[in-house]
Amino acid sequence: MSWWSWLFGGASKEEVSKPAAPATAPIDVDSLHSSAQPAAAGAPPPQTAPKPLDAPVVPPVGPAPLPQQPAGPVVVTPPPRPSPAPARPDAVLFRKSPVGYRSPDGMLVQILQAALKKAGHYAANIDGSYGPATEAAVKRAQAARGALADGMCRDSDWEAITGLPAPSLFDRCLNLTAAFEGTGFEKAVGNFDGAYLTWGIVGYTLKHDLPQFLDIVEREYPGTLARAFGAKERELRQVLKASVSDRERWGNSVSVGANRYDVHPEWKAAFARLGATPEVQSLQIKDARERYWNICLRDCRRWKAADAIDVALFFDTAVQNGGAGRPSIAEPLDQLLRDEPSLSGLARRRKWAQIISEGSNPPARQDVLIRRSTIATGDGKVHGDNFRIADWGLEPAPVDLAALEEAHVTFMPASLRDDQPAAPTPAPTPAPPPIAQPAPTPAPAPTPQPAPAPSPAPPVVVPATPATPAGPLTAETIDFSRDFKALMAIAMVKIDRQGLDRNWGEPPPIEIILLLERRQAELPDGWRSWDDKRMSVALVQLVAKSCSIDPGVIDGLWGQLTQYAFDSLVHLRAGSPLSNWRDDEPIDVNPHGWPSQSEAALAAYYGRACQVRQVKVRCPWTLRLAWDQSTTLNEISCHEKVAESLARVLEAVHRHYGEAEIRKLRLDQFGGCYNCRQMRGSNRMSTHAWAIAIDWDPDNNQLQWGRDRATLAKPVYRDWWAIWEREGWLSLGRTKNYDWMHVQAAKL
């Protein structure tokens, strides 16, 4: 077994949820309304041990050799030559995505750009993004060799331009998952998610595997950490050897921004230098190939993955979840295979996505569901970016799992690195103090590197944000993060919304259009035609983004995410973060003894589905049918056993909000109570079939939406949910983070 596999072995990378983001493309209703079933009696034996992780041989850094062509004609003598294998389809590797979608990016695009630049087809910066300039360069290269000049890079285009074999399915899966992870080779993010610090293409975390990986880096390429971190190397080494609690404390000390997403500039730059090193990039790719690709193929074989999208789904699961082998995921997947052995394609992937998310760690379930569903359906929004998977070179083409074990790895060739910008070297700084320790601890085991003499460790001091430059602020000198108050003062001049905090000080005399021009790469086409108000809202969104607050799409339109971003900036101005109202735990009481939502428990308590005794409960405010606003009603028909409780809830809501606020909050939008139906695609009856569930404002709280889009997840509805929960009713949104419209008199 190789040292690489010995070190990482079968250890899983613990899931860490990402920043909240709008939900993905439509998700299978049946999956969302049916929980994973435990394995039935007579289930297959437990999963066998996976293939050793050091089995594949990873090619060395550099391009794989092209197949040798025969020097002349080949004479074939009897016996007759077998029929040649069908030619490999010339698949699309990359294409520029439509407006509103994230175009392909990453190292593969960098390789393509570097080769195009070397051939004289590309003059822009090598930024790794398949944008208009790259598309135009591909067209020029296609025209130069007489190919169809449409700007879509096919496998044949890649091979002709770069001289390398077309990227393998592993390369493509890694490229997509790296985009989901969001850190690339170089970016470090702070302790926004409980991982202390995250860095690298597959998201190494200080909480788990970053110390081991950096140990490999230094073992393979001694001196790399010193070159990247300079005088901060000593502090970094102490952090890597510290206890879990001390690593968390240090992660908090270097995390900055309203939600600790960003990292202090000195450390951010140091990790960027480390990730920009070609040798370190190669190690990251090898790690992904040797660790996660084997886990992916193991799971693909077990659950009979059939096409490239299936494989991409299991690879993303390997990286984010450590694979699908844990019992909470594996057993329901086995059950699905037994129950529906002929299920395949999109329908099967949707169910896989639901099962994998349900079996994940609770804090990560929504993010897991979003990522898997985006891959499963081919379209979705992950961490604020819209993805169209086909543009990233992934189509549902059949695959040979045995052949995938030998999938090659694509690296940046040394011949193309000359066109890459050189990583800056760290400036010498005074040696930092060691990391703080709460109490003396035993000295670490000796290592080949010289260690500092043991001494009491003073606290780590995080440098303050750079001061505002002397003199008046200008469009060139103003900083979107440091000077956010001045920028907000400028924006608020033209924003006439009522009820907004306007205490931002005197606005400096700077034209908004000059500020937007600095960030025009983040703005949609046509932004210059916007009026002053829309430009001002876009400025608010850009300021929030610079302060590590998610404003949603930068579109100049004031929606729910912009309002939340504005509220966060108000709190940031006061020096306190916006309260984590989304982390509120539901009130878990059951004063009326509502049963669980299993069909047997519901039937035992409420009677047979669709044959229940209903009564009408008066609603103190006028309700409007969500699908027909012209129809109003003042009563709700519900099961007789929940009628008194429902009446108390409605009266309490009316007293708390009042008629006008209820209309403003759309709590008059009624989506129905009784509906005799099964969960689509399931034999289980919906709780609506007992008239014990109600849907509210379904248009703005759609089934697949999470707390980042559903309006009923906003803080203004906190009391609304408290009123329901004190009566024992359960919100699927509050407990499962989907179907926020739905509240029921049954427990999970």
XYZ file of N, CA and C in Angstrom, residues 1-2 4-6 9-10 48-56 290-291 293-295:
63
model
N 0.850 -1.196 0.000
C 0.000 0.000 0.000
C 0.883 1.243 0.000
N 0.532 2.228 -0.809
C 1.343 3.437 -0.909
C 1.216 4.272 0.353
N 0.570 7.283 0.478
C -0.587 8.182 0.331
C -1.856 7.518 0.862
N -2.074 6.251 0.426
C -3.263 5.548 0.874
C -3.170 5.195 2.346
N -1.942 4.902 2.814
C -1.795 4.588 4.233
C -2.201 5.776 5.091
N -6.143 6.466 3.920
C -6.928 5.264 4.096
C -8.372 5.448 3.699
N -9.276 4.904 4.499
C -10.692 5.027 4.199
C -11.347 6.164 4.930
N -18.844 -5.204 1.244
C -17.496 -5.726 1.424
C -16.505 -4.594 1.463
N -15.321 -4.915 1.944
C -14.292 -3.880 2.052
C -13.963 -3.339 0.676
N -13.781 -2.013 0.561
C -13.480 -1.434 -0.746
C -12.103 -1.847 -1.241
N -11.927 -1.714 -2.528
C -10.629 -1.974 -3.136
C -9.587 -1.062 -2.514
N -8.387 -1.554 -2.229
C -7.375 -0.686 -1.618
C -7.191 0.585 -2.422
N -7.028 1.693 -1.692
C -6.999 2.987 -2.344
C -5.708 3.254 -3.091
N -4.705 2.376 -2.963
C -3.477 2.640 -3.700
C -3.422 1.830 -4.992
N -4.568 1.281 -5.414
C -4.548 0.443 -6.604
C -4.216 1.199 -7.877
N -4.905 2.345 -8.174
C -4.605 2.996 -9.450
C -3.207 3.591 -9.460
N -6.702 9.481 -6.161
C -6.425 8.255 -5.416
C -7.418 8.038 -4.282
N -7.881 9.110 -3.691
C -8.833 8.962 -2.581
C -10.266 8.842 -3.077
N -11.775 9.135 -6.236
C -12.194 8.411 -7.434
C -12.430 6.942 -7.124
N -11.607 6.350 -6.285
C -11.814 4.948 -5.915
C -13.099 4.761 -5.121
N -13.359 5.692 -4.205
C -14.625 5.619 -3.459
C -15.799 5.740 -4.419
